[in-house]
XYZ file of C-alpha atoms in Angstrom:
509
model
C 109.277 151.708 91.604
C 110.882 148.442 92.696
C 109.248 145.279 91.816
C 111.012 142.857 93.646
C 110.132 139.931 95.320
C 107.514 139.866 98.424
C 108.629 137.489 101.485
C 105.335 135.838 100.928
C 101.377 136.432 101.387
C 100.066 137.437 104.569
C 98.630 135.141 107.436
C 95.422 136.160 108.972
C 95.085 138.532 111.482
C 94.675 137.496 114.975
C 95.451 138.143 118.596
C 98.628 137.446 118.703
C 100.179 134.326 120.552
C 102.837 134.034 122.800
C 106.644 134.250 121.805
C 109.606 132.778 123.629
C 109.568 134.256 127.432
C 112.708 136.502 126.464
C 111.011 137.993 123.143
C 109.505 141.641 123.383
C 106.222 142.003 122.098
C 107.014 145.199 121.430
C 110.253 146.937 119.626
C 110.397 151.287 119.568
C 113.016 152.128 117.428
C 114.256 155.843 117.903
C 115.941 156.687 114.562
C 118.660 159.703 115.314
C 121.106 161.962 113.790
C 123.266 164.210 115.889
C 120.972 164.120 118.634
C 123.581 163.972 121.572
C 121.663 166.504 123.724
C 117.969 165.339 123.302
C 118.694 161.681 123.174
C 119.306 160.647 126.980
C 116.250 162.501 128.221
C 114.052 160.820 125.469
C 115.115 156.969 126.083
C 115.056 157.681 129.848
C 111.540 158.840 129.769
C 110.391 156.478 127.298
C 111.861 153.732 129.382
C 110.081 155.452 132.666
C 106.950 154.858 131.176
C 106.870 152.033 129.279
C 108.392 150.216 132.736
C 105.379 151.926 134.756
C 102.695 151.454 131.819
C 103.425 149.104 129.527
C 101.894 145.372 130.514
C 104.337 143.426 128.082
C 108.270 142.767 127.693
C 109.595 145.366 125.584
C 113.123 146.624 124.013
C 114.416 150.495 122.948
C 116.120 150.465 119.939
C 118.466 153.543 118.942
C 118.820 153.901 115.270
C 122.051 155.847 114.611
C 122.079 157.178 110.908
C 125.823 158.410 110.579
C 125.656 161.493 113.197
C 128.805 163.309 113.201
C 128.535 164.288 117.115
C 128.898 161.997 120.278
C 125.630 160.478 119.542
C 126.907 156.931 118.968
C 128.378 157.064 122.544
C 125.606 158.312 124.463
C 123.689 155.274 122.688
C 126.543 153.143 124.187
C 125.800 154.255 127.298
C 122.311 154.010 127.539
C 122.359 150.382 126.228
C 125.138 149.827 129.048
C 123.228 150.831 131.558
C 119.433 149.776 130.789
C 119.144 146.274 129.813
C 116.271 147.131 127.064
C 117.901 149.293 125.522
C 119.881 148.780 122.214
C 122.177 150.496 119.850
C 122.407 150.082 115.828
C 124.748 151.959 114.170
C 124.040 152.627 110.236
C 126.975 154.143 108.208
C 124.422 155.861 105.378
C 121.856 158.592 106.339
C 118.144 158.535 105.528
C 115.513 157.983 108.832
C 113.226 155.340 106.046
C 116.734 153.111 105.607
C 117.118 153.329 109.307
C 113.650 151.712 110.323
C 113.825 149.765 107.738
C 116.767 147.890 108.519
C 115.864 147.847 112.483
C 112.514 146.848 111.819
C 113.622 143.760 109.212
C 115.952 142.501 111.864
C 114.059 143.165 114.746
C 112.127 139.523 116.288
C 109.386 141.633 118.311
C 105.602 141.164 116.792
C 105.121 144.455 117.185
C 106.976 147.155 115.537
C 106.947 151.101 116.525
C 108.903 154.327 116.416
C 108.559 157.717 117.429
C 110.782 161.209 117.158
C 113.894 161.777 119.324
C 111.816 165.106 120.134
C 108.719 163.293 122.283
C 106.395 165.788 120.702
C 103.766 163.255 120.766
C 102.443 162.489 124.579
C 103.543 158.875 125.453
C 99.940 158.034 126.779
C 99.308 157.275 123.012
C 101.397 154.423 122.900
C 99.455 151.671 124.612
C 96.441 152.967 122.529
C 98.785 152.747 119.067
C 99.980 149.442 119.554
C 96.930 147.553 121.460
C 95.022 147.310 118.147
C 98.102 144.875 116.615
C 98.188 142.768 119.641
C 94.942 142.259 119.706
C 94.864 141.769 115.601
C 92.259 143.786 114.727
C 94.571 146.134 112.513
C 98.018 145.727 110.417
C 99.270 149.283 111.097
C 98.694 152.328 113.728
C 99.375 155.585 113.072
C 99.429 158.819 115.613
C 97.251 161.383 114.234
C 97.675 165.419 114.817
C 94.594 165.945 112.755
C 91.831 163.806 114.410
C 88.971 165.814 115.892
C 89.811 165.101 119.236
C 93.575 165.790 118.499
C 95.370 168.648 120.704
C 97.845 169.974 118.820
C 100.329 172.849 120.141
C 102.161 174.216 116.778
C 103.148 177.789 114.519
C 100.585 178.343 111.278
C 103.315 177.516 109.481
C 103.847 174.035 110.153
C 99.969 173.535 110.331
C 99.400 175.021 107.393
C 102.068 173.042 105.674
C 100.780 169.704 107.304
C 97.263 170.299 106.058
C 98.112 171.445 102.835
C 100.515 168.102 102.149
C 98.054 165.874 103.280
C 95.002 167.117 101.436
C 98.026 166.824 98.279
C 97.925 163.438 99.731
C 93.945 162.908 99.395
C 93.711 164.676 95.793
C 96.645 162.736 93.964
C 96.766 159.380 95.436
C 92.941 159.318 97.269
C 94.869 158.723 100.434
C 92.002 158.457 103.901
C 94.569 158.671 106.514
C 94.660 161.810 107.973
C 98.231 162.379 108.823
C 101.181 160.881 107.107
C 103.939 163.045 108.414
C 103.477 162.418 111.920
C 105.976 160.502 113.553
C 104.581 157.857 115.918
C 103.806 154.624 114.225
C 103.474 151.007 114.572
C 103.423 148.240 112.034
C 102.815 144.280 113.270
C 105.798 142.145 111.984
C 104.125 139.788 109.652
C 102.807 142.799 107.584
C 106.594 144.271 107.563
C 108.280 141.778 106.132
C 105.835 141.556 103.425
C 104.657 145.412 103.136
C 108.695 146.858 103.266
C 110.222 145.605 100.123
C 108.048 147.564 98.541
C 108.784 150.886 99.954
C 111.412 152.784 98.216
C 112.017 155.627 99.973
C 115.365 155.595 102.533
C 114.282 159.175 103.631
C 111.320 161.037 105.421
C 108.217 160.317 102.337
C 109.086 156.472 103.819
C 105.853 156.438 105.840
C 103.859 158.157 103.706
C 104.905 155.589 100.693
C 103.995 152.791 102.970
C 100.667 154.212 104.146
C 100.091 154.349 100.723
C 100.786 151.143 99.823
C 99.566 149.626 102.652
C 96.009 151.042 101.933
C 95.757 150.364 98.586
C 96.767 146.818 99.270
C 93.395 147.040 101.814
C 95.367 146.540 105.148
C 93.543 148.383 108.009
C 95.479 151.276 109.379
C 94.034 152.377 112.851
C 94.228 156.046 113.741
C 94.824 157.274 117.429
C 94.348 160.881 118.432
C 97.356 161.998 119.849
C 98.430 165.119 121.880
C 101.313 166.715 120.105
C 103.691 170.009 121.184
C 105.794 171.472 118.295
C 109.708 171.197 119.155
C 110.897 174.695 118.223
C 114.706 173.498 117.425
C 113.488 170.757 115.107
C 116.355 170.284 112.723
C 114.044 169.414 109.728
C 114.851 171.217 106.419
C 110.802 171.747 105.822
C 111.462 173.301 102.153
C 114.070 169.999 101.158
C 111.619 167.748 103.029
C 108.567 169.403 101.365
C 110.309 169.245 97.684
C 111.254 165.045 98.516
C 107.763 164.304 99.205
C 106.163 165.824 96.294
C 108.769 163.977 93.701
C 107.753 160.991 96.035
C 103.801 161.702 95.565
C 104.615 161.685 92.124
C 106.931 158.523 91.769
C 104.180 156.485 93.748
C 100.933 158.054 92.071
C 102.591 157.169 88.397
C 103.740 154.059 89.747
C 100.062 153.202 90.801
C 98.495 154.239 87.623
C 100.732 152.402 85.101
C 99.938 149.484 87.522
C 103.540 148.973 88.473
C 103.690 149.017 92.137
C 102.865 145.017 92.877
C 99.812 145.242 95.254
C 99.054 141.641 94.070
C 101.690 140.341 96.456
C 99.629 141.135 99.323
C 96.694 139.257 98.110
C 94.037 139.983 100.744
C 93.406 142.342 104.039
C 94.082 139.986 107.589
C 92.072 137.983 108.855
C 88.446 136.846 108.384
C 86.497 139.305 105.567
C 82.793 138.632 106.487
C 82.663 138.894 102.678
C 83.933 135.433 102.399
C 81.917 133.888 104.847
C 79.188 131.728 103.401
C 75.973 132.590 105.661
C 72.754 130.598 105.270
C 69.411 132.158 103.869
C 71.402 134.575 102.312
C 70.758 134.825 98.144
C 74.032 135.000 96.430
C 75.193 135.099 92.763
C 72.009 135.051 89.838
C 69.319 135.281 92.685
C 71.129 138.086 94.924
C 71.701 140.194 91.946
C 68.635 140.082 90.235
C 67.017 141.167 93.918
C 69.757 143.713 93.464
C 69.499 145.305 90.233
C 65.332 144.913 91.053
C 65.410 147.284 93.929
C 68.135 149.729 92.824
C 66.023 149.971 89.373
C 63.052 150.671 91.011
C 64.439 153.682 92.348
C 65.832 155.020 89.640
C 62.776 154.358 87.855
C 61.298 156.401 90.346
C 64.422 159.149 89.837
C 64.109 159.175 86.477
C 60.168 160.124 86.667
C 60.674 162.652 88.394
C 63.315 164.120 86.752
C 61.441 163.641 83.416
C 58.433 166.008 84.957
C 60.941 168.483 85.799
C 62.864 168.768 82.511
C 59.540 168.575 80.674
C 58.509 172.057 82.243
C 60.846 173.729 80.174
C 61.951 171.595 77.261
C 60.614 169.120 74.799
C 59.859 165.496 75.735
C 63.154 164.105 73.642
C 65.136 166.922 75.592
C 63.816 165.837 78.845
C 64.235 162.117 78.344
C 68.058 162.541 77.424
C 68.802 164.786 80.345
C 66.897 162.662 82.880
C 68.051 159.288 81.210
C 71.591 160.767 81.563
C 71.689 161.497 85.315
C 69.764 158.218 86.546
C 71.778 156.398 84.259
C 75.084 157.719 86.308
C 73.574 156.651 89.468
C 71.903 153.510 88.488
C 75.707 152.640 87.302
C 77.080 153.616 90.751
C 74.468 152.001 92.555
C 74.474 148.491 91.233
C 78.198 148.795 90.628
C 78.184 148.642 94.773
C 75.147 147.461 95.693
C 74.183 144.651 92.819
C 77.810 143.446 91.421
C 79.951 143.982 95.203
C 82.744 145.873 93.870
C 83.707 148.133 96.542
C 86.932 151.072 95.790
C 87.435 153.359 93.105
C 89.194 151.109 91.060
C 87.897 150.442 87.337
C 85.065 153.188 88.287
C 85.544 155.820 85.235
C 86.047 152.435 82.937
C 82.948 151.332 84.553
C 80.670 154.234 84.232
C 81.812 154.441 80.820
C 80.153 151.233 79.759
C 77.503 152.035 81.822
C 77.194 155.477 79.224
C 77.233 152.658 76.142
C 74.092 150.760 78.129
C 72.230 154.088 78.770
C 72.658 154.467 74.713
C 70.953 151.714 74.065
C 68.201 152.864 76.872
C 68.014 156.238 75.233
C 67.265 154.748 71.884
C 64.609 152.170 73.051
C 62.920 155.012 74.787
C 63.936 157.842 72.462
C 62.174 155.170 69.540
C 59.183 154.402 71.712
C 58.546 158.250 71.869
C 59.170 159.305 68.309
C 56.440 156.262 67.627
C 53.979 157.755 69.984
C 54.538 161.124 68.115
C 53.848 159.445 64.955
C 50.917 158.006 66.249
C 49.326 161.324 67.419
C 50.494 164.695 67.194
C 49.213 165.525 70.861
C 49.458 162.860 73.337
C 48.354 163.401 76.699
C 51.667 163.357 79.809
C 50.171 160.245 81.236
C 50.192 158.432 77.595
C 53.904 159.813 77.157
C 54.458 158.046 81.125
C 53.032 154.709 80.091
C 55.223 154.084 76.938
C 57.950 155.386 78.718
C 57.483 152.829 81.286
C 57.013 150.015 78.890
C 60.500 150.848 77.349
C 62.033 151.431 80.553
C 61.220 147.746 81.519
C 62.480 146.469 78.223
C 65.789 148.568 78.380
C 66.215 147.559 81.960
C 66.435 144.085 81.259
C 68.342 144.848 78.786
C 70.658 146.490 80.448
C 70.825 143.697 83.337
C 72.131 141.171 81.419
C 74.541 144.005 80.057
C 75.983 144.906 83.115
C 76.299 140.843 83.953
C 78.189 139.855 81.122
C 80.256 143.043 80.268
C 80.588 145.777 82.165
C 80.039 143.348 85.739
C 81.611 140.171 84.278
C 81.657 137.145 87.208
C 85.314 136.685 87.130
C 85.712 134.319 90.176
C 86.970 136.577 92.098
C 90.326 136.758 89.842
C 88.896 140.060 88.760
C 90.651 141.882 91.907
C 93.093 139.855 93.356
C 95.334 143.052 94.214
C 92.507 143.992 96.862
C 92.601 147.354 95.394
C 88.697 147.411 95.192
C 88.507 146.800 91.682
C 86.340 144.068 91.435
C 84.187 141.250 93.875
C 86.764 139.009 95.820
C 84.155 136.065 96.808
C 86.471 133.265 95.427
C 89.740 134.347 97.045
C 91.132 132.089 99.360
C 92.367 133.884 102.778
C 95.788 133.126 103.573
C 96.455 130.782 105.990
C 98.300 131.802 109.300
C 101.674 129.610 109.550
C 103.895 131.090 111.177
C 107.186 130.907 110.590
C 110.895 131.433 111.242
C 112.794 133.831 109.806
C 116.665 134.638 109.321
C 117.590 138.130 109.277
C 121.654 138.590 108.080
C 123.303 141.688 109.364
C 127.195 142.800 108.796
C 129.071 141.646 112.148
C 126.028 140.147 113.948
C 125.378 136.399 113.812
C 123.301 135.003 111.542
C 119.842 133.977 114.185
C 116.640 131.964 113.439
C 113.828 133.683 115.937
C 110.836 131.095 115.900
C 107.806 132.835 116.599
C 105.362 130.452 117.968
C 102.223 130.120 119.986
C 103.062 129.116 123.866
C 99.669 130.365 125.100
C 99.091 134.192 126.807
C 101.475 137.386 126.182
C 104.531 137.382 127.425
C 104.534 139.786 130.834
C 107.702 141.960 131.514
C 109.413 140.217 134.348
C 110.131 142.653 137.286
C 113.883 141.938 137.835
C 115.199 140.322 135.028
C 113.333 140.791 131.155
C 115.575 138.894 129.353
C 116.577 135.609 131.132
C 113.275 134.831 133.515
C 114.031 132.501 136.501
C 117.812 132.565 135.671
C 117.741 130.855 132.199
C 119.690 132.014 129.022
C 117.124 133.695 126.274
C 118.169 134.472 122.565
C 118.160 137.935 122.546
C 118.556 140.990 119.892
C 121.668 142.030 120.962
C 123.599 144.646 119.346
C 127.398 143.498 118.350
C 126.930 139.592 119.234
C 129.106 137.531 116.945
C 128.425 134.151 116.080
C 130.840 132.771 117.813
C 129.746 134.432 121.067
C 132.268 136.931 121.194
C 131.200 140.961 121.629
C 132.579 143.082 119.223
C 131.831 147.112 118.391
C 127.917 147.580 119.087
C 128.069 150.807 116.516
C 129.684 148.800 113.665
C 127.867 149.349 110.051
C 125.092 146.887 108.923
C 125.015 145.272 105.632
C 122.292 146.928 103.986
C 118.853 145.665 103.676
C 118.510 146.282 100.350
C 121.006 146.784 96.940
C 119.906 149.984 96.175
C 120.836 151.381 99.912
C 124.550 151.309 98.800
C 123.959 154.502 97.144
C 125.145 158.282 97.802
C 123.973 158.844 101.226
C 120.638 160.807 101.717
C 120.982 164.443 101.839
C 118.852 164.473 104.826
């Protein structure tokens, strides 16, 4: 798993600002391979409706990954003839390297793609994407398995889909419901932070950045999409199914030796009401004791009842243990959420296990109090047995609050989870500031360009005549085959690749 370098934390989420009047807000890349029949009908009616839906400036971006056919020409054409459409040509296979090195370079706030195939109905689009403008998520995903989903498909490929993505829930407690399907959208600013991480150059590249986007605690917004099977999809199902289960593997280990850097992405968008400091409301000593007060006087309460039940049938020692036991679990899971604020599975099992070493201690205060009581008389009435086990319920339960404070709870300042995987209470953590910035993106035969992304007041509109150069003024663009010195060479030409790594062998797929 690579560990290099992040472009930076994240700002914070929010509706986002104007560009320049020539900038797209929003970039679909189309990432092909030997697609020369199905490609002109696609961008044609994904142009048709964007230009009859869509309310801001957009571009169509053709990813070419080294088809063999007339594919690179047909994207010639189509980026002749509609001015928002462009061509990249990339020399290596692989559909991940392909978006990857679009999306890096692209200058439009919003990120998307979707299959040559158009399986997914395009009235998901505005839906997908409106969520990022608006900044109230950091990635959208299509979803076949939604409730409200209608889905056209063969039992094969359902079955298949199902069965990966419950894979998907059991090994790395993914709660997106559909990785494979292939109509996303990611805002910028999470990108270029988010896709350094991602290893993958082939098809487990969006489920490896679902992955790590959620365990980082980005929001990922799911839209309900209608989706038709294409019957002459050229995916290798048994290859693709064999890739993403070595890359289910690569990521899970990678995630529990604690080598994938989630701490680069220090905190979800935006503002976590978490951090907000609201009057009247107890916090630290006070809030917990209030806490651990109420959440012990229901287990209490649990643990009574449970006592009369075990007692029917077993000895009093027998009983306490078992009910002890049980409330002690919950009582542990309780003020671990409740009482302490750590939210996510993270540090759980480590957690309930010191909560096991503080139920000891409870089970031999109360285990002691009854053997004394025993001593004392050889037949004490059940409401004598109830009284002393109150009493040393109250003693072990202060006990075990100033336990579960300084050991198994410890007030770390909020250092305790700075990842944001949920493994600890983030109430220190300073939310990034948004400042946004310019950034230089370096491909092979294009010129070197600084797109400043700045706030100029509403969203860019798509002009009706001319979407690139409004009112007859000259707009940086993302063109395809610009030079730095102006000149227009081969739109197709091979990128430099985004990362080292991409230099390698060519991916099978």
């Amino acid at each position: 798993m690579r560990t290099d370098s992040s472009p930076g934390t994240l700002p914070a989420r929010e509706h986002l600002p104007a560009g320049n009047a020539g900038t797209p807000v929003l970039d679909v890349v189309i990432p092909v391979y030997n697609e020369e029949k199905d490609l002109g009908p696609c961008v044609l009616r994904l142009h048709d409706h964007l230009k009859r839906t869509f309310p801001y400036a957009y571009r169509i971006t053709i990813a070419d990954n080294a088809s063999t056919d007339t594919t690179p020409q047909v994207a010639k054409q189509l980026e002749a003839e509609i001015a928002e459409v462009k061509s990249f040509r990339l020399e290596q296979k692989g559909r991940g390297r392909a978006l990857r090195t679009v999306w890096s370079a692209s200058d439009a706030p919003i990120l998307a793609y979707m299959d040559v195939d158009l399986s997914t109905d395009l009235n998901a689009l505005l839906p997908l994407v409106a969520p990022l403008i608006s900044g109230h998520s950091d990635l959208a995903i299509g979803s076949r398995l939604a409730r409200s989903s209608r889905v056209v498909r063969g039992a094969k490929r359902e079955f298949i889909s199902r069965s990966y993505n419950l894979i998907l829930r059991g090994s790395l407690q993914a709660r997106f419901s559909d990785a494979q399907c292939g109509f996303k959208a990611i805002r910028r600013d999470v990108a270029q932070v988010l896709l350094p991480m991602v290893e993958d150059t082939g098809w487990f590249f969006d489920t490896e950045m679902l992955v790590i986007a959620e365990r980082a605690g980005l929001r990922i917004h799911e839209v309900p999409v209608d989706w038709v099977d294409d019957p002459n999809s050229t995916v290798h199902i048994v290859k693709t199914a064999t890739e993403d289960l070595k890359g289910v593997w690569r990521v899970g280990k990678a995630l529990a030796t604690g080598s994938l850097p989630l701490d680069r992405i220090t905190r979800p968008f935006g503002d976590d009401p978490r951090d907000r400091d609201i009057q009247d409301v107890p916090k630290g000593l006070a809030q917990q004791l209030v806490g651990f007060c109420v959440v012990g006087g229901l287990s209490t309460l649990f643990y009574l009842v449970l006592y009369s039940l075990f007692r029917e049938f077993s000895g009093s020692q027998v009983a306490n243990a078992l009910a002890l036991l049980v409330s002690a679990v919950a009582n542990t899971a309780a003020n671990r959420r409740l009482t302490f604020g750590v939210r996510g599975r993270g540090g759980a099992v480590r957690h309930q296990a010191q909560g096991l070493v503080v139920f000891g201690i409870g089970l031999a205060l109360t285990s002691g109090s009854l053997a004394a009581l025993n001593a004392a008389s050889s037949d004490p009435a059940h409401s004598t047995e109830l009284a002393v086990l109150i009493a040393a319920n109250l003693a072990a339960t202060v006990l075990r609050f100033l336990l579960f404070r300084a050991w198994v709870f410890p007030d770390r300042d909020g250092t305790d989870s700075g990842t944001g995987t949920g493994t600890g209470r983030q109430e220190s953590t300073v939310v990034a500031q948004h400042n946004p910035s310019s950034a230089t993106y370096t491909t092979g035969g294009y010129q070197q360009y600084q797109q400043p992304y700045q706030p100029q007041g509403p969203l860019p509109q798509r002009p009706a005549h001319q979407p690139y150069a409004p009112n007859g003024t000259t707009t940086t663009q993302f063109r395809a085959g610009e030079a730095a010195d102006g000149t227009w060479r081969d739109s197709t030409m091979q990128l430099q690749p985004v990362r080292p790594h991409d230099t390698e062998p060519g991916d099978p797929r």
